Amino acid sequence: MSWVFPGRCPICHRIVSQKGKKVCKECEKKLEYIKEPRCKKCGKAIDNDIKEYCFECEMKEHDFTQGRGVFVYQEEMKQSIYRFKYRNKREYADFYVEKIAEEYREWIFSCRPQVLIPVPLYKFKKRQRGFNQAEILADKLGKVLNIPVESNLVIRCKKTIPQKELSEKERKNNMKNAFKITQSAVKLKRVMLVDDIYTTGSTIDEVAKILKKSGVDEVYFIVVCVGRGY
C-alpha cells in the first residue's frame, strides 16, 4: 500500500522517500519546536528566561488551567495546517499526533485528564468542510494515549467570524455564547481540549468557561501550533 499510495510530507506535500518517516529531512530542519523558555500558562515561546508568562497571559486572566503546543506557528506550519483544514489532507493528523505524543505524553498524563474534548465546529461549517480537524486529532490522540474522547459534550451553537480577521476584543465578543454543553459534565473534574492552533486563547477560554460552569475543575488544552509570545 505504501508503494501504491506513498506517504507525503505534511510540510511540503512531496513524497517522503525515507522509509518509516512521516516528514522529509529538509522540512524537519525547518520546523520550530516550542522549547523552554515558554509561557507557564499557554505554552507560547518567550524570549526571556526570567519571565514566567507571555505578554498576553500577563495582561489577562484565562479560564483554562494550562496549555501546550508542539510547534511555533510559523510559515511552514501555517501552510501545513491550511492544507490539513481546507485541502482535506486529513492524513497529516498522523504526523501531528505523533509529535504531540512524543513531546507531551508525560505532561498530558500529569494533567490526569478524564477525557479529551475536541473544540467543536459550527454544524454548517463542519458539513461544508466534511470534518472537524480537532475531532480527528482528538480521536487519534485518544487512541495513542488510551484516553476517552467526548466529541458531543460541547457543541458550537453560534456561527462566528473567522478569528484571524479580528482584533483581540472582537475575538472575545465573537466567541461569546458560541458554545453550549449538551449533557451533564458534573462527573468530570479534569478535561483536556484538543485543537489545531492557539493564538489569543479566546476560543479555548470560552469553552473552558462553560465547562467550569458545568462543574469541571481543571481545563487543559493541547494543540499542534501556538503563536509566539513575543
Short mmCIF file of C-alpha atoms in Angstrom, two decimals:
data_model
loop_
_atom_site.label_atom_id
_atom_site.label_comp_id
_atom_site.label_asym_id
_atom_site.label_seq_id
_atom_site.Cartn_x
_atom_site.Cartn_y
_atom_site.Cartn_z
CA MET A 1 0.00 0.00 0.00
CA SER A 2 2.86 2.38 0.79
CA TRP A 3 4.20 1.72 -2.74
CA VAL A 4 0.82 2.40 -4.38
CA PHE A 5 -0.03 5.30 -2.07
CA PRO A 6 3.31 6.68 -0.84
CA GLY A 7 3.26 8.93 2.21
CA ARG A 8 3.55 12.65 1.62
CA CYS A 9 5.36 15.14 3.78
CA PRO A 10 2.85 17.22 5.80
CA ILE A 11 5.04 20.29 5.34
CA CYS A 12 5.89 20.37 1.61
CA HIS A 13 3.46 17.62 0.46
CA ARG A 14 6.16 15.88 -1.58
CA ILE A 15 6.57 12.10 -1.37
CA VAL A 16 8.68 11.05 1.62
CA SER A 17 11.42 8.77 0.31
CA GLN A 18 12.92 7.79 3.66
CA LYS A 19 11.31 4.61 4.99
CA GLY A 20 9.44 4.92 8.28
CA LYS A 21 9.45 8.74 8.23
CA LYS A 22 6.36 10.94 8.04
CA VAL A 23 8.24 14.14 7.18
CA CYS A 24 11.14 14.69 4.78
CA LYS A 25 14.61 15.58 6.08
CA GLU A 26 14.67 19.06 4.60
CA CYS A 27 11.33 20.03 6.14
CA GLU A 28 12.17 18.55 9.54
CA LYS A 29 15.02 21.07 9.77
CA LYS A 30 12.64 23.97 9.10
CA LEU A 31 10.22 23.15 11.91
CA GLU A 32 10.46 25.21 15.07
CA TYR A 33 9.58 23.20 18.16
CA ILE A 34 8.49 25.09 21.26
CA LYS A 35 11.08 24.61 23.97
CA GLU A 36 11.96 26.48 27.16
CA PRO A 37 11.61 29.29 27.90
CA ARG A 38 7.87 29.14 27.32
CA CYS A 39 4.85 30.68 28.99
CA LYS A 40 3.82 28.63 32.02
CA LYS A 41 0.16 29.29 31.25
CA CYS A 42 -0.45 28.98 27.49
CA GLY A 43 2.85 27.41 26.39
CA LYS A 44 3.90 30.13 23.94
CA ALA A 45 7.60 30.52 23.21
CA ILE A 46 9.01 33.55 25.04
CA ASP A 47 12.41 35.18 24.63
CA ASN A 48 13.30 35.76 28.29
CA ASP A 49 14.49 33.10 30.75
CA ILE A 50 13.45 35.26 33.70
CA LYS A 51 9.82 35.77 32.63
CA GLU A 52 7.24 33.15 33.58
CA TYR A 53 4.41 34.31 31.30
CA CYS A 54 3.98 35.72 27.82
CA PHE A 55 2.76 39.30 27.40
CA GLU A 56 -0.87 38.26 26.83
CA CYS A 57 -1.03 35.97 29.87
CA GLU A 58 0.47 38.73 32.00
CA MET A 59 -2.23 41.13 30.84
CA LYS A 60 -5.33 38.95 31.26
CA GLU A 61 -6.73 36.04 33.22
CA HIS A 62 -7.66 32.88 31.36
CA ASP A 63 -10.44 30.43 32.13
CA PHE A 64 -8.32 27.43 31.16
CA THR A 65 -5.82 25.91 33.60
CA GLN A 66 -2.81 25.41 31.33
CA GLY A 67 -1.95 24.50 27.76
CA ARG A 68 0.82 23.34 25.47
CA GLY A 69 1.60 23.27 21.74
CA VAL A 70 4.24 21.45 19.73
CA PHE A 71 5.26 23.92 17.02
CA VAL A 72 5.62 27.66 16.67
CA TYR A 73 3.00 28.81 14.18
CA GLN A 74 5.48 29.95 11.51
CA GLU A 75 5.26 29.85 7.71
CA GLU A 76 5.85 26.12 7.14
CA MET A 77 3.28 25.11 9.74
CA LYS A 78 0.80 27.74 8.53
CA GLN A 79 0.86 26.14 5.08
CA SER A 80 0.63 22.64 6.55
CA ILE A 81 -2.36 23.45 8.77
CA TYR A 82 -4.06 25.27 5.88
CA ARG A 83 -3.85 22.15 3.66
CA PHE A 84 -4.95 19.95 6.56
CA LYS A 85 -8.10 22.02 7.16
CA TYR A 86 -9.04 23.41 3.74
CA ARG A 87 -7.50 20.94 1.26
CA ASN A 88 -8.73 17.79 3.02
CA LYS A 89 -5.24 16.50 3.92
CA ARG A 90 -6.51 14.53 6.90
CA GLU A 91 -3.53 12.20 6.73
CA TYR A 92 -1.38 14.99 8.19
CA ALA A 93 -3.05 14.30 11.54
CA ASP A 94 -0.89 11.18 11.97
CA PHE A 95 2.25 13.32 11.97
CA TYR A 96 0.74 15.97 14.27
CA VAL A 97 -0.43 13.39 16.81
CA GLU A 98 2.86 11.52 16.69
CA LYS A 99 4.68 14.73 17.62
CA ILE A 100 2.17 15.64 20.33
CA ALA A 101 2.71 12.22 21.93
CA GLU A 102 6.50 12.44 21.61
CA GLU A 103 6.74 15.93 23.11
CA TYR A 104 3.94 15.96 25.67
CA ARG A 105 2.95 12.43 26.66
CA GLU A 106 4.28 12.89 30.20
CA TRP A 107 2.76 16.36 30.57
CA ILE A 108 -0.64 15.15 29.38
CA PHE A 109 -0.61 12.26 31.85
CA SER A 110 0.49 14.62 34.64
CA CYS A 111 -2.67 16.67 33.99
CA ARG A 112 -4.71 13.48 34.52
CA PRO A 113 -7.50 14.34 32.04
CA GLN A 114 -10.52 12.07 32.28
CA VAL A 115 -11.45 12.82 28.67
CA LEU A 116 -10.20 14.63 25.59
CA ILE A 117 -12.66 17.15 24.11
CA PRO A 118 -12.17 18.45 20.55
CA VAL A 119 -13.04 22.12 20.10
CA PRO A 120 -16.25 21.90 18.03
CA LEU A 121 -17.03 23.45 14.66
CA TYR A 122 -20.34 25.06 13.82
CA LYS A 123 -22.55 22.40 12.16
CA PHE A 124 -22.79 24.14 8.78
CA LYS A 125 -19.03 24.69 8.61
CA LYS A 126 -18.41 21.05 9.52
CA ARG A 127 -20.85 19.95 6.82
CA GLN A 128 -19.17 22.22 4.29
CA ARG A 129 -15.64 21.08 5.19
CA GLY A 130 -16.64 17.48 5.68
CA PHE A 131 -14.89 17.03 9.01
CA ASN A 132 -13.75 18.77 12.18
CA GLN A 133 -9.95 18.83 12.28
CA ALA A 134 -9.92 18.99 16.10
CA GLU A 135 -12.08 15.86 16.26
CA ILE A 136 -9.67 13.95 14.02
CA LEU A 137 -6.74 15.00 16.21
CA ALA A 138 -8.57 14.10 19.44
CA ASP A 139 -9.65 10.67 18.16
CA LYS A 140 -6.15 9.74 17.06
CA LEU A 141 -4.53 11.11 20.21
CA GLY A 142 -7.06 9.31 22.37
CA LYS A 143 -6.14 6.00 20.74
CA VAL A 144 -2.41 6.61 21.12
CA LEU A 145 -2.67 7.59 24.80
CA ASN A 146 -5.68 5.42 25.68
CA ILE A 147 -7.75 8.39 26.89
CA PRO A 148 -11.51 8.51 26.15
CA VAL A 149 -12.78 11.17 23.72
CA GLU A 150 -16.03 13.13 24.22
CA SER A 151 -16.88 14.69 20.86
CA ASN A 152 -20.50 15.54 21.64
CA LEU A 153 -20.22 17.04 25.11
CA VAL A 154 -19.68 20.58 23.79
CA ILE A 155 -21.26 21.98 20.61
CA ARG A 156 -20.82 25.28 18.80
CA CYS A 157 -24.26 26.85 18.65
CA LYS A 158 -23.37 30.16 17.03
CA LYS A 159 -21.97 30.99 13.62
CA THR A 160 -18.81 33.02 14.21
CA ILE A 161 -16.48 35.07 12.01
CA PRO A 162 -13.01 33.54 11.41
CA GLN A 163 -10.87 34.65 14.36
CA LYS A 164 -7.85 35.55 12.23
CA GLU A 165 -9.79 38.50 10.80
CA LEU A 166 -10.48 40.09 14.21
CA SER A 167 -8.77 42.11 16.91
CA GLU A 168 -8.38 40.69 20.44
CA LYS A 169 -11.51 42.49 21.71
CA GLU A 170 -13.50 41.43 18.63
CA ARG A 171 -12.35 37.83 19.08
CA LYS A 172 -13.67 37.76 22.62
CA ASN A 173 -17.06 39.17 21.57
CA ASN A 174 -17.15 36.85 18.58
CA MET A 175 -16.82 33.79 20.83
CA LYS A 176 -19.28 34.98 23.48
CA ASN A 177 -22.08 32.43 23.92
CA ALA A 178 -20.76 30.46 20.95
CA PHE A 179 -20.72 27.11 22.79
CA LYS A 180 -23.03 25.09 24.98
CA ILE A 181 -22.93 21.84 26.96
CA THR A 182 -25.20 19.10 25.64
CA GLN A 183 -25.10 16.87 28.72
CA SER A 184 -24.05 16.95 32.36
CA ALA A 185 -20.32 17.38 32.92
CA VAL A 186 -20.56 17.14 36.71
CA LYS A 187 -18.85 13.74 36.76
CA LEU A 188 -15.82 15.29 35.03
CA LYS A 189 -13.26 17.19 37.11
CA ARG A 190 -10.29 17.36 34.71
CA VAL A 191 -10.56 17.58 30.92
CA MET A 192 -8.22 18.41 28.04
CA LEU A 193 -9.32 20.35 24.97
CA VAL A 194 -7.77 19.47 21.61
CA ASP A 195 -7.40 21.87 18.67
CA ASP A 196 -5.03 22.70 15.83
CA ILE A 197 -3.96 26.28 16.70
CA TYR A 198 -3.82 28.53 19.76
CA THR A 199 -3.38 32.27 19.22
CA THR A 200 -5.02 34.60 21.77
CA GLY A 201 -6.97 31.93 23.63
CA SER A 202 -10.45 33.42 23.09
CA THR A 203 -11.91 30.16 21.77
CA ILE A 204 -10.26 27.93 24.40
CA ASP A 205 -11.33 30.36 27.15
CA GLU A 206 -14.96 30.34 26.06
CA VAL A 207 -15.12 26.54 26.01
CA ALA A 208 -13.30 26.36 29.36
CA LYS A 209 -15.75 28.84 30.86
CA ILE A 210 -18.85 26.79 30.08
CA LEU A 211 -17.15 23.57 31.20
CA LYS A 212 -16.28 25.14 34.55
CA LYS A 213 -19.84 26.39 34.95
CA SER A 214 -20.94 22.77 34.46
CA GLY A 215 -18.73 21.52 37.29
CA VAL A 216 -15.33 20.84 35.72
CA ASP A 217 -12.46 21.98 37.96
CA GLU A 218 -9.48 21.94 35.58
CA VAL A 219 -9.47 22.56 31.82
CA TYR A 220 -6.20 21.96 29.95
CA PHE A 221 -5.51 22.14 26.23
CA ILE A 222 -3.11 20.62 23.73
CA VAL A 223 -2.67 21.96 20.19
CA VAL A 224 -0.41 21.42 17.20
CA CYS A 225 0.71 25.06 16.88
CA VAL A 226 0.97 28.08 19.13
CA GLY A 227 1.77 31.67 18.15
CA ARG A 228 4.83 33.40 19.58
CA GLY A 229 4.62 35.06 22.97
CA TYR A 230 6.84 37.96 21.96
#
